PDB file of C-alpha atoms and ligand atoms in Angstrom:
ATOM      1  CA  MET A  15      -8.423  41.740 -23.551  1.00  0.00           C
ATOM      2  CA  ILE A  16      -9.274  40.580 -20.062  1.00  0.00           C
ATOM      3  CA  SER A  17     -12.672  41.838 -18.818  1.00  0.00           C
ATOM      4  CA  ARG A  18     -12.969  43.814 -15.564  1.00  0.00           C
ATOM      5  CA  ARG A  19     -15.167  41.064 -14.073  1.00  0.00           C
ATOM      6  CA  LYS A  20     -12.677  38.330 -15.000  1.00  0.00           C
ATOM      7  CA  PHE A  21      -9.822  40.459 -13.633  1.00  0.00           C
ATOM      8  CA  SER A  22     -11.592  40.897 -10.244  1.00  0.00           C
ATOM      9  CA  ALA A  23     -12.284  37.166 -10.092  1.00  0.00           C
ATOM     10  CA  LEU A  24      -8.632  36.362 -10.812  1.00  0.00           C
ATOM     11  CA  LEU A  25      -7.472  38.895  -8.235  1.00  0.00           C
ATOM     12  CA  GLY A  26      -9.860  37.414  -5.665  1.00  0.00           C
ATOM     13  CA  ALA A  27      -8.607  33.900  -6.359  1.00  0.00           C
ATOM     14  CA  SER A  28      -5.018  34.972  -6.069  1.00  0.00           C
ATOM     15  CA  LEU A  29      -5.678  36.728  -2.734  1.00  0.00           C
ATOM     16  CA  VAL A  30      -7.432  33.639  -1.398  1.00  0.00           C
ATOM     17  CA  SER A  31      -4.547  31.414  -2.418  1.00  0.00           C
ATOM     18  CA  GLN A  32      -2.002  33.845  -0.942  1.00  0.00           C
ATOM     19  CA  THR A  33      -3.913  33.967   2.342  1.00  0.00           C
ATOM     20  CA  TYR A  34      -4.234  30.174   2.315  1.00  0.00           C
ATOM     21  CA  SER A  35      -0.575  29.548   1.681  1.00  0.00           C
ATOM     22  CA  SER A  36       0.634  32.206   4.125  1.00  0.00           C
ATOM     23  CA  CYS A  37      -1.196  30.412   6.982  1.00  0.00           C
ATOM     24  CA  ASN A  38       0.811  27.656   8.564  1.00  0.00           C
ATOM     25  CA  ALA A  39      -0.460  24.076   8.562  1.00  0.00           C
ATOM     26  CA  THR A  40      -1.856  24.250  12.108  1.00  0.00           C
ATOM     27  CA  GLU A  41      -3.822  27.427  11.347  1.00  0.00           C
ATOM     28  CA  ARG A  42      -5.366  25.655   8.368  1.00  0.00           C
ATOM     29  CA  GLY A  43      -6.443  22.787  10.621  1.00  0.00           C
ATOM     30  CA  LEU A  44      -3.872  20.423   9.133  1.00  0.00           C
ATOM     31  CA  VAL A  45      -2.084  17.855  11.226  1.00  0.00           C
ATOM     32  CA  GLY A  46       1.418  17.730   9.789  1.00  0.00           C
ATOM     33  CA  ASN A  47       3.165  14.727   8.312  1.00  0.00           C
ATOM     34  CA  LYS A  48       1.910  11.251   9.079  1.00  0.00           C
ATOM     35  CA  VAL A  49       2.724   7.779   7.775  1.00  0.00           C
ATOM     36  CA  VAL A  50       0.779   4.601   8.495  1.00  0.00           C
ATOM     37  CA  SER A  51       1.813   1.140   7.370  1.00  0.00           C
ATOM     38  CA  THR A  52       0.710  -2.444   7.765  1.00  0.00           C
ATOM     39  CA  TRP A  53       2.600  -4.638  10.250  1.00  0.00           C
ATOM     40  CA  ASN A  54       5.660  -3.683  12.258  1.00  0.00           C
ATOM     41  CA  ASN A  55       7.129  -1.392   9.644  1.00  0.00           C
ATOM     42  CA  GLN A  56       8.187   1.511  11.851  1.00  0.00           C
ATOM     43  CA  LYS A  57      11.592   1.584  10.136  1.00  0.00           C
ATOM     44  CA  ALA A  58       9.911   1.944   6.760  1.00  0.00           C
ATOM     45  CA  ASN A  59       7.751   4.730   8.199  1.00  0.00           C
ATOM     46  CA  LYS A  60      10.907   6.492   9.379  1.00  0.00           C
ATOM     47  CA  VAL A  61      12.360   6.301   5.859  1.00  0.00           C
ATOM     48  CA  ALA A  62       9.097   7.724   4.499  1.00  0.00           C
ATOM     49  CA  MET A  63       9.093  10.514   7.089  1.00  0.00           C
ATOM     50  CA  GLU A  64      12.614  11.502   6.030  1.00  0.00           C
ATOM     51  CA  GLN A  65      11.116  12.329   2.634  1.00  0.00           C
ATOM     52  CA  LEU A  66       7.994  14.040   3.978  1.00  0.00           C
ATOM     53  CA  VAL A  67       9.926  16.462   6.171  1.00  0.00           C
ATOM     54  CA  ARG A  68      11.737  17.718   3.057  1.00  0.00           C
ATOM     55  CA  GLY A  69       8.434  19.238   1.920  1.00  0.00           C
ATOM     56  CA  PRO A  70       4.902  18.308   0.839  1.00  0.00           C
ATOM     57  CA  GLN A  71       6.036  17.718  -2.753  1.00  0.00           C
ATOM     58  CA  TYR A  72       7.909  14.603  -1.555  1.00  0.00           C
ATOM     59  CA  LEU A  73       4.692  12.748  -0.762  1.00  0.00           C
ATOM     60  CA  LEU A  74       5.158  10.082  -3.445  1.00  0.00           C
ATOM     61  CA  ASP A  75       8.863   9.779  -2.658  1.00  0.00           C
ATOM     62  CA  ALA A  76       7.846   9.030   0.915  1.00  0.00           C
ATOM     63  CA  ILE A  77       5.647   6.144  -0.229  1.00  0.00           C
ATOM     64  CA  GLU A  78       8.219   4.834  -2.695  1.00  0.00           C
ATOM     65  CA  LYS A  79      11.290   5.034  -0.453  1.00  0.00           C
ATOM     66  CA  GLY A  80       9.432   3.721   2.586  1.00  0.00           C
ATOM     67  CA  ILE A  81       8.257   0.659   0.660  1.00  0.00           C
ATOM     68  CA  ASN A  82      11.665   0.253  -1.060  1.00  0.00           C
ATOM     69  CA  TYR A  83      13.136  -0.252   2.402  1.00  0.00           C
ATOM     70  CA  VAL A  84      10.953  -3.320   2.997  1.00  0.00           C
ATOM     71  CA  GLU A  85      11.394  -4.621  -0.563  1.00  0.00           C
ATOM     72  CA  ALA A  86      15.165  -4.704  -0.012  1.00  0.00           C
ATOM     73  CA  ASP A  87      14.933  -6.506   3.340  1.00  0.00           C
ATOM     74  CA  PRO A  88      15.848 -10.203   2.822  1.00  0.00           C
ATOM     75  CA  ASN A  89      14.235 -11.074   6.152  1.00  0.00           C
ATOM     76  CA  ASP A  90      10.791 -10.007   5.033  1.00  0.00           C
ATOM     77  CA  THR A  91       9.584 -13.178   3.360  1.00  0.00           C
ATOM     78  CA  SER A  92       6.494 -11.771   1.680  1.00  0.00           C
ATOM     79  CA  VAL A  93       7.836  -8.662  -0.063  1.00  0.00           C
ATOM     80  CA  GLY A  94      10.539  -8.089  -2.698  1.00  0.00           C
ATOM     81  CA  TYR A  95      14.000  -9.610  -2.141  1.00  0.00           C
ATOM     82  CA  GLY A  96      13.660 -12.802  -0.082  1.00  0.00           C
ATOM     83  CA  GLY A  97       9.925 -13.025  -0.822  1.00  0.00           C
ATOM     84  CA  ARG A  98       8.625 -16.567  -1.112  1.00  0.00           C
ATOM     85  CA  PRO A  99       8.344 -17.923  -4.672  1.00  0.00           C
ATOM     86  CA  ASP A 100       5.385 -19.546  -6.368  1.00  0.00           C
ATOM     87  CA  ARG A 101       5.116 -23.342  -6.361  1.00  0.00           C
ATOM     88  CA  GLU A 102       7.461 -23.604  -9.344  1.00  0.00           C
ATOM     89  CA  GLY A 103      10.151 -21.574  -7.631  1.00  0.00           C
ATOM     90  CA  PHE A 104       9.644 -18.190  -9.321  1.00  0.00           C
ATOM     91  CA  VAL A 105       9.377 -15.002  -7.272  1.00  0.00           C
ATOM     92  CA  THR A 106       6.692 -12.799  -8.832  1.00  0.00           C
ATOM     93  CA  LEU A 107       5.867  -9.402  -7.362  1.00  0.00           C
ATOM     94  CA  ASP A 108       2.706  -7.294  -7.279  1.00  0.00           C
ATOM     95  CA  ALA A 109       2.599  -3.601  -6.359  1.00  0.00           C
ATOM     96  CA  CYS A 110       0.637  -0.419  -6.892  1.00  0.00           C
ATOM     97  CA  ILE A 111       0.787   3.250  -6.059  1.00  0.00           C
ATOM     98  CA  MET A 112      -1.862   5.979  -6.100  1.00  0.00           C
ATOM     99  CA  ASP A 113      -1.409   9.704  -5.671  1.00  0.00           C
ATOM    100  CA  LYS A 114      -3.384  12.700  -4.442  1.00  0.00           C
ATOM    101  CA  ASP A 115      -4.628  13.490  -7.953  1.00  0.00           C
ATOM    102  CA  GLY A 116      -6.175  10.054  -8.424  1.00  0.00           C
ATOM    103  CA  ARG A 117      -3.430   8.835 -10.727  1.00  0.00           C
ATOM    104  CA  ALA A 118      -2.433   5.194 -10.309  1.00  0.00           C
ATOM    105  CA  GLY A 119       0.244   2.780 -11.477  1.00  0.00           C
ATOM    106  CA  SER A 120       0.612  -0.929 -10.949  1.00  0.00           C
ATOM    107  CA  VAL A 121       2.658  -3.973 -11.835  1.00  0.00           C
ATOM    108  CA  THR A 122       1.527  -7.559 -11.556  1.00  0.00           C
ATOM    109  CA  TYR A 123       3.550 -10.742 -11.797  1.00  0.00           C
ATOM    110  CA  LEU A 124       6.822  -8.836 -12.088  1.00  0.00           C
ATOM    111  CA  GLU A 125       9.910 -11.074 -12.091  1.00  0.00           C
ATOM    112  CA  HIS A 126      13.609 -10.268 -11.474  1.00  0.00           C
ATOM    113  CA  TYR A 127      13.155  -6.689 -10.255  1.00  0.00           C
ATOM    114  CA  MET A 128      13.229  -6.020  -6.536  1.00  0.00           C
ATOM    115  CA  HIS A 129      11.563  -2.612  -6.371  1.00  0.00           C
ATOM    116  CA  ALA A 130       8.107  -3.342  -7.738  1.00  0.00           C
ATOM    117  CA  ILE A 131       6.696  -0.143  -6.188  1.00  0.00           C
ATOM    118  CA  SER A 132       9.233   1.956  -8.127  1.00  0.00           C
ATOM    119  CA  VAL A 133       8.288   0.249 -11.378  1.00  0.00           C
ATOM    120  CA  ALA A 134       4.601   0.850 -10.541  1.00  0.00           C
ATOM    121  CA  ARG A 135       5.374   4.541 -10.012  1.00  0.00           C
ATOM    122  CA  LYS A 136       7.055   4.671 -13.421  1.00  0.00           C
ATOM    123  CA  VAL A 137       3.969   3.046 -14.983  1.00  0.00           C
ATOM    124  CA  MET A 138       1.903   5.862 -13.445  1.00  0.00           C
ATOM    125  CA  GLU A 139       4.261   8.642 -14.455  1.00  0.00           C
ATOM    126  CA  GLU A 140       5.726   7.484 -17.767  1.00  0.00           C
ATOM    127  CA  THR A 141       2.971   5.564 -19.533  1.00  0.00           C
ATOM    128  CA  PRO A 142      -0.651   6.181 -20.541  1.00  0.00           C
ATOM    129  CA  HIS A 143      -1.592   2.940 -18.699  1.00  0.00           C
ATOM    130  CA  VAL A 144      -2.401   1.904 -15.150  1.00  0.00           C
ATOM    131  CA  ILE A 145      -1.288  -1.748 -15.061  1.00  0.00           C
ATOM    132  CA  LEU A 146       1.613  -3.541 -16.728  1.00  0.00           C
ATOM    133  CA  SER A 147       1.887  -7.273 -16.211  1.00  0.00           C
ATOM    134  CA  GLY A 148       4.408 -10.109 -16.417  1.00  0.00           C
ATOM    135  CA  ASP A 149       6.915  -9.967 -19.270  1.00  0.00           C
ATOM    136  CA  GLY A 150       5.629  -6.556 -20.359  1.00  0.00           C
ATOM    137  CA  ALA A 151       6.185  -5.147 -16.875  1.00  0.00           C
ATOM    138  CA  ALA A 152       9.711  -6.621 -16.778  1.00  0.00           C
ATOM    139  CA  GLN A 153      10.515  -5.259 -20.234  1.00  0.00           C
ATOM    140  CA  PHE A 154       9.297  -1.829 -19.128  1.00  0.00           C
ATOM    141  CA  ALA A 155      11.380  -2.034 -15.931  1.00  0.00           C
ATOM    142  CA  SER A 156      14.459  -2.778 -18.040  1.00  0.00           C
ATOM    143  CA  GLU A 157      13.683   0.143 -20.362  1.00  0.00           C
ATOM    144  CA  MET A 158      13.360   2.421 -17.307  1.00  0.00           C
ATOM    145  CA  GLY A 159      16.863   1.398 -16.208  1.00  0.00           C
ATOM    146  CA  PHE A 160      16.008  -0.909 -13.312  1.00  0.00           C
ATOM    147  CA  VAL A 161      18.612  -3.593 -12.691  1.00  0.00           C
ATOM    148  CA  GLN A 162      17.712  -7.284 -12.548  1.00  0.00           C
ATOM    149  CA  LYS A 163      18.371  -9.305  -9.423  1.00  0.00           C
ATOM    150  CA  ASP A 164      17.906 -12.876  -8.253  1.00  0.00           C
ATOM    151  CA  LEU A 165      15.189 -12.351  -5.673  1.00  0.00           C
ATOM    152  CA  MET A 166      15.717 -15.722  -3.956  1.00  0.00           C
ATOM    153  CA  THR A 167      17.963 -15.712  -0.903  1.00  0.00           C
ATOM    154  CA  GLU A 168      19.750 -18.743   0.507  1.00  0.00           C
ATOM    155  CA  GLU A 169      17.065 -18.884   3.176  1.00  0.00           C
ATOM    156  CA  SER A 170      14.088 -18.599   0.803  1.00  0.00           C
ATOM    157  CA  ARG A 171      15.613 -21.211  -1.522  1.00  0.00           C
ATOM    158  CA  SER A 172      16.062 -23.738   1.269  1.00  0.00           C
ATOM    159  CA  ALA A 173      12.546 -22.986   2.627  1.00  0.00           C
ATOM    160  CA  TYR A 174      11.220 -23.623  -0.883  1.00  0.00           C
ATOM    161  CA  TYR A 175      13.061 -26.971  -1.195  1.00  0.00           C
ATOM    162  CA  LYS A 176      11.711 -27.971   2.190  1.00  0.00           C
ATOM    163  CA  TRP A 177       8.199 -27.022   1.097  1.00  0.00           C
ATOM    164  CA  LEU A 178       8.622 -29.157  -2.043  1.00  0.00           C
ATOM    165  CA  GLU A 179       9.015 -32.278   0.121  1.00  0.00           C
ATOM    166  CA  LYS A 180       5.262 -32.209   0.794  1.00  0.00           C
ATOM    167  CA  ALA A 181       4.179 -29.427  -1.570  1.00  0.00           C
ATOM    168  CA  GLU A 182       1.041 -28.716   0.460  1.00  0.00           C
ATOM    169  CA  TYR A 183      -0.634 -25.438  -0.314  1.00  0.00           C
ATOM    170  CA  GLN A 184      -1.871 -23.927   2.909  1.00  0.00           C
ATOM    171  CA  PRO A 185      -1.834 -20.115   3.259  1.00  0.00           C
ATOM    172  CA  LYS A 186      -1.255 -19.266   6.911  1.00  0.00           C
ATOM    173  CA  ILE A 187      -2.847 -16.600   9.058  1.00  0.00           C
ATOM    174  CA  ASN A 188      -0.463 -13.762  10.043  1.00  0.00           C
ATOM    175  CA  VAL A 189       2.587 -15.356   8.387  1.00  0.00           C
ATOM    176  CA  GLU A 190       5.260 -14.447  10.921  1.00  0.00           C
ATOM    177  CA  ARG A 191       3.254 -11.252  11.490  1.00  0.00           C
ATOM    178  CA  HIS A 192       4.031  -9.662   8.181  1.00  0.00           C
ATOM    179  CA  ASP A 193       2.642  -9.819   4.679  1.00  0.00           C
ATOM    180  CA  THR A 194       2.011  -7.083   2.149  1.00  0.00           C
ATOM    181  CA  ILE A 195       3.605  -3.755   3.032  1.00  0.00           C
ATOM    182  CA  GLY A 196       0.835  -1.223   2.596  1.00  0.00           C
ATOM    183  CA  MET A 197       1.621   2.413   3.325  1.00  0.00           C
ATOM    184  CA  LEU A 198      -0.439   5.609   3.465  1.00  0.00           C
ATOM    185  CA  ALA A 199       1.060   9.075   3.874  1.00  0.00           C
ATOM    186  CA  LEU A 200      -0.322  12.516   4.660  1.00  0.00           C
ATOM    187  CA  ASN A 201       1.673  15.696   4.103  1.00  0.00           C
ATOM    188  CA  THR A 202       1.506  19.191   5.581  1.00  0.00           C
ATOM    189  CA  ASP A 203      -0.840  20.302   2.772  1.00  0.00           C
ATOM    190  CA  GLY A 204      -3.337  17.646   3.925  1.00  0.00           C
ATOM    191  CA  ASP A 205      -2.772  15.562   0.791  1.00  0.00           C
ATOM    192  CA  LEU A 206      -2.786  11.766   0.790  1.00  0.00           C
ATOM    193  CA  SER A 207      -1.020   9.091  -1.242  1.00  0.00           C
ATOM    194  CA  GLY A 208      -0.508   5.359  -0.815  1.00  0.00           C
ATOM    195  CA  GLY A 209       1.225   2.255  -2.078  1.00  0.00           C
ATOM    196  CA  CYS A 210       1.611  -1.453  -1.477  1.00  0.00           C
ATOM    197  CA  SER A 211       4.037  -4.186  -2.510  1.00  0.00           C
ATOM    198  CA  THR A 212       4.144  -7.959  -2.058  1.00  0.00           C
ATOM    199  CA  SER A 213       5.468 -11.237  -3.388  1.00  0.00           C
ATOM    200  CA  GLY A 214       1.956 -12.589  -2.806  1.00  0.00           C
ATOM    201  CA  LEU A 215       1.034 -15.869  -1.217  1.00  0.00           C
ATOM    202  CA  ALA A 216       3.891 -18.252  -0.607  1.00  0.00           C
ATOM    203  CA  TYR A 217       3.877 -21.141  -3.111  1.00  0.00           C
ATOM    204  CA  LYS A 218       0.898 -19.758  -5.001  1.00  0.00           C
ATOM    205  CA  MET A 219      -0.100 -21.167  -8.390  1.00  0.00           C
ATOM    206  CA  PRO A 220       1.961 -19.739 -11.258  1.00  0.00           C
ATOM    207  CA  GLY A 221       0.095 -16.795 -12.734  1.00  0.00           C
ATOM    208  CA  ARG A 222      -1.758 -15.976  -9.525  1.00  0.00           C
ATOM    209  CA  VAL A 223      -2.212 -12.237  -8.940  1.00  0.00           C
ATOM    210  CA  GLY A 224      -3.449 -10.965  -5.593  1.00  0.00           C
ATOM    211  CA  ASP A 225      -5.219  -7.853  -4.398  1.00  0.00           C
ATOM    212  CA  SER A 226      -2.152  -5.651  -4.004  1.00  0.00           C
ATOM    213  CA  PRO A 227      -1.764  -4.447  -7.617  1.00  0.00           C
ATOM    214  CA  ILE A 228      -5.497  -3.964  -8.148  1.00  0.00           C
ATOM    215  CA  ILE A 229      -6.636  -0.402  -7.563  1.00  0.00           C
ATOM    216  CA  GLY A 230      -9.638  -0.447  -5.231  1.00  0.00           C
ATOM    217  CA  ALA A 231      -8.769  -3.876  -3.838  1.00  0.00           C
ATOM    218  CA  GLY A 232      -5.297  -3.623  -2.273  1.00  0.00           C
ATOM    219  CA  LEU A 233      -5.210   0.179  -2.241  1.00  0.00           C
ATOM    220  CA  TYR A 234      -7.415   3.186  -2.846  1.00  0.00           C
ATOM    221  CA  VAL A 235      -6.868   6.905  -2.385  1.00  0.00           C
ATOM    222  CA  ASP A 236      -9.459   9.636  -2.773  1.00  0.00           C
ATOM    223  CA  ASN A 237      -7.701  12.781  -1.650  1.00  0.00           C
ATOM    224  CA  ARG A 238     -10.992  14.444  -0.723  1.00  0.00           C
ATOM    225  CA  TYR A 239     -11.897  11.810   1.867  1.00  0.00           C
ATOM    226  CA  GLY A 240      -9.191   9.329   2.728  1.00  0.00           C
ATOM    227  CA  ALA A 241      -7.049   6.370   1.780  1.00  0.00           C
ATOM    228  CA  ALA A 242      -7.037   2.671   2.635  1.00  0.00           C
ATOM    229  CA  VAL A 243      -4.773  -0.320   2.098  1.00  0.00           C
ATOM    230  CA  ALA A 244      -5.139  -4.055   2.675  1.00  0.00           C
ATOM    231  CA  THR A 245      -3.017  -7.005   3.730  1.00  0.00           C
ATOM    232  CA  GLY A 246      -3.797 -10.704   4.091  1.00  0.00           C
ATOM    233  CA  LEU A 247      -5.480 -13.214   1.811  1.00  0.00           C
ATOM    234  CA  GLY A 248      -5.869 -11.264  -1.418  1.00  0.00           C
ATOM    235  CA  GLU A 249      -8.694 -13.347  -2.842  1.00  0.00           C
ATOM    236  CA  LEU A 250     -11.042 -12.125  -0.085  1.00  0.00           C
ATOM    237  CA  VAL A 251     -10.034  -8.506  -0.640  1.00  0.00           C
ATOM    238  CA  LEU A 252     -10.409  -8.801  -4.419  1.00  0.00           C
ATOM    239  CA  ARG A 253     -13.975 -10.064  -4.167  1.00  0.00           C
ATOM    240  CA  GLN A 254     -15.086  -7.093  -2.069  1.00  0.00           C
ATOM    241  CA  LEU A 255     -12.789  -4.314  -3.387  1.00  0.00           C
ATOM    242  CA  SER A 256     -12.186  -3.634   0.274  1.00  0.00           C
ATOM    243  CA  SER A 257      -9.953  -0.560   0.010  1.00  0.00           C
ATOM    244  CA  PHE A 258     -12.405   1.208  -2.291  1.00  0.00           C
ATOM    245  CA  LEU A 259     -15.209   0.262   0.065  1.00  0.00           C
ATOM    246  CA  VAL A 260     -13.359   1.717   3.084  1.00  0.00           C
ATOM    247  CA  VAL A 261     -12.812   5.006   1.256  1.00  0.00           C
ATOM    248  CA  GLU A 262     -16.436   5.120   0.118  1.00  0.00           C
ATOM    249  CA  LEU A 263     -17.565   4.567   3.702  1.00  0.00           C
ATOM    250  CA  MET A 264     -15.341   7.451   4.817  1.00  0.00           C
ATOM    251  CA  ARG A 265     -16.886   9.529   2.036  1.00  0.00           C
ATOM    252  CA  SER A 266     -20.318   8.810   3.521  1.00  0.00           C
ATOM    253  CA  GLY A 267     -19.116  10.127   6.877  1.00  0.00           C
ATOM    254  CA  GLN A 268     -17.741   7.105   8.725  1.00  0.00           C
ATOM    255  CA  SER A 269     -14.505   7.334  10.691  1.00  0.00           C
ATOM    256  CA  PRO A 270     -11.481   5.388   9.351  1.00  0.00           C
ATOM    257  CA  GLN A 271     -11.942   2.892  12.206  1.00  0.00           C
ATOM    258  CA  LYS A 272     -15.668   2.293  11.552  1.00  0.00           C
ATOM    259  CA  ALA A 273     -15.040   2.088   7.806  1.00  0.00           C
ATOM    260  CA  CYS A 274     -12.395  -0.635   8.267  1.00  0.00           C
ATOM    261  CA  GLU A 275     -14.732  -2.539  10.582  1.00  0.00           C
ATOM    262  CA  GLU A 276     -17.634  -2.380   8.119  1.00  0.00           C
ATOM    263  CA  ALA A 277     -15.413  -3.569   5.251  1.00  0.00           C
ATOM    264  CA  ILE A 278     -14.193  -6.522   7.323  1.00  0.00           C
ATOM    265  CA  PHE A 279     -17.838  -7.375   8.241  1.00  0.00           C
ATOM    266  CA  ARG A 280     -18.640  -7.502   4.527  1.00  0.00           C
ATOM    267  CA  ILE A 281     -15.892 -10.086   4.016  1.00  0.00           C
ATOM    268  CA  VAL A 282     -16.889 -12.109   7.055  1.00  0.00           C
ATOM    269  CA  GLU A 283     -20.556 -12.283   6.067  1.00  0.00           C
ATOM    270  CA  SER A 284     -19.721 -13.390   2.531  1.00  0.00           C
ATOM    271  CA  THR A 285     -17.302 -16.251   3.081  1.00  0.00           C
ATOM    272  CA  ASP A 286     -15.735 -18.729   5.502  1.00  0.00           C
ATOM    273  CA  VAL A 287     -12.923 -16.883   7.226  1.00  0.00           C
ATOM    274  CA  SER A 288     -11.901 -19.535   9.756  1.00  0.00           C
ATOM    275  CA  GLU A 289      -8.533 -20.005   8.059  1.00  0.00           C
ATOM    276  CA  ALA A 290      -8.112 -16.602   6.451  1.00  0.00           C
ATOM    277  CA  GLN A 291      -6.776 -13.296   7.676  1.00  0.00           C
ATOM    278  CA  VAL A 292      -7.357  -9.837   6.194  1.00  0.00           C
ATOM    279  CA  GLY A 293      -6.182  -6.596   7.791  1.00  0.00           C
ATOM    280  CA  LEU A 294      -7.244  -3.112   6.677  1.00  0.00           C
ATOM    281  CA  ILE A 295      -5.864   0.284   7.623  1.00  0.00           C
ATOM    282  CA  ALA A 296      -7.192   3.706   6.674  1.00  0.00           C
ATOM    283  CA  MET A 297      -6.408   7.372   7.161  1.00  0.00           C
ATOM    284  CA  ASN A 298      -8.525  10.422   6.407  1.00  0.00           C
ATOM    285  CA  ARG A 299      -7.466  13.959   5.498  1.00  0.00           C
ATOM    286  CA  SER A 300      -7.530  14.992   9.155  1.00  0.00           C
ATOM    287  CA  GLY A 301      -4.926  12.350   9.956  1.00  0.00           C
ATOM    288  CA  LYS A 302      -7.400  10.109  11.800  1.00  0.00           C
ATOM    289  CA  VAL A 303      -6.330   6.484  11.486  1.00  0.00           C
ATOM    290  CA  GLY A 304      -8.174   3.178  11.786  1.00  0.00           C
ATOM    291  CA  GLY A 305      -7.306  -0.493  11.513  1.00  0.00           C
ATOM    292  CA  TYR A 306      -9.230  -3.748  11.822  1.00  0.00           C
ATOM    293  CA  SER A 307      -8.730  -7.400  10.949  1.00  0.00           C
ATOM    294  CA  ILE A 308     -10.600 -10.687  10.856  1.00  0.00           C
ATOM    295  CA  HIS A 309      -8.348 -12.516  13.340  1.00  0.00           C
ATOM    296  CA  PRO A 310      -6.148 -11.195  16.140  1.00  0.00           C
ATOM    297  CA  GLY A 311      -2.473 -10.693  15.394  1.00  0.00           C
ATOM    298  CA  PHE A 312      -2.604  -7.880  12.854  1.00  0.00           C
ATOM    299  CA  ASN A 313      -0.750  -4.717  13.815  1.00  0.00           C
ATOM    300  CA  TYR A 314       0.144  -1.466  12.099  1.00  0.00           C
ATOM    301  CA  ALA A 315       2.679   1.314  12.550  1.00  0.00           C
ATOM    302  CA  ILE A 316       1.739   4.989  12.941  1.00  0.00           C
ATOM    303  CA  THR A 317       4.450   7.632  12.700  1.00  0.00           C
ATOM    304  CA  ASP A 318       4.090  11.412  12.778  1.00  0.00           C
ATOM    305  CA  ASP A 319       6.388  14.385  13.332  1.00  0.00           C
ATOM    306  CA  LYS A 320       6.534  13.671  17.052  1.00  0.00           C
ATOM    307  CA  SER A 321       6.283   9.941  17.660  1.00  0.00           C
ATOM    308  CA  SER A 322       6.031   6.434  16.284  1.00  0.00           C
ATOM    309  CA  LEU A 323       4.017   3.553  17.645  1.00  0.00           C
ATOM    310  CA  LEU A 324       2.899   0.063  16.802  1.00  0.00           C
ATOM    311  CA  LYS A 325      -0.803  -0.523  17.292  1.00  0.00           C
ATOM    312  CA  GLU A 326      -2.496  -3.883  17.707  1.00  0.00           C
ATOM    313  CA  ALA A 327      -5.631  -3.852  15.548  1.00  0.00           C
ATOM    314  CA  PRO A 328      -8.925  -4.977  17.075  1.00  0.00           C
ATOM    315  CA  SER A 329     -10.399  -7.936  15.258  1.00  0.00           C
ATOM    316  CA  TYR A 330     -13.767  -9.483  14.387  1.00  0.00           C
ATOM    317  CA  ILE A 331     -12.800 -12.837  15.907  1.00  0.00           C
ATOM    318  CA  ASN A 332     -11.174 -12.647  19.339  1.00  0.00           C
TER     319      ASN A 332
HETATM  320  N1  LIG B 427      -2.294  -9.545   0.062  1.00  0.00           N
HETATM  321  C1  LIG B 427      -1.289 -10.152  -0.686  1.00  0.00           C
HETATM  322  C2  LIG B 427      -1.767 -11.195  -1.568  1.00  0.00           C
HETATM  323  O1  LIG B 427      -2.756 -11.851  -1.321  1.00  0.00           O
HETATM  324  O2  LIG B 427      -1.123 -11.410  -2.571  1.00  0.00           O
END
């Protein structure tokens, strides 16, 4: 039988939760829906917002569908379909997703499947694991019903053949002003989730895995404090676990902007960055957003219920 004390406690809790949920988002100090993504991905943000406005429970759908949009774009040469291959001509994708409850899923070195972020979500939701890699990730994608596709386009194939003429490996800063799509979303309950997806560095060594599928490097979400995502040269981000660092700095009280700056300083003071770009973006539970990069040229898209804008990130080197 339930004790009187336990009953009062339960009643109290239920009243609190009723009062909480009967307030609207503004009364609870919440900011509404917001999506932030690396580079000029306002269209992807719009796709994500279409999910968010359906209700707070569509937070992960927002991340997945928003990133799917970029993965399917043949003109984005560093994500999904049309992404540049490795130096042997194979397109291999990295992606990860993390939700408000701290769950995470990731795929590395995934071949033949365009929507790496969707496979990563399935890893999170359908397996006891966090990361599936290579052939195992592809086998899992097939088992989950994803359909194979040749991820090379006519354009990426001819760019690859042209590259083979000299076969010089030289990662470029701000490759045509896009790289990894990293996306963070906030819903009307004040909950955060994030994801990122990439084909990695153009003409990378076979087997190379970047920062994007590594939780804490390419992406980190701690729903109590904030979320962060990275783009740029993954090796630099991997060495510093930059996204985790940004979230930890927010946990210690720094703003998203200051946290991104501090995490970029850590990279800059540890290595030669003259030829390397990294961009970081972050958002906290209040919807405050920050972004910072090593070199100029990094921008990010911010979309909320009222407006959408592209913001040029300040940078360490000017
Ligand atoms: N940030 C993407 C990569 O280095 O693979």
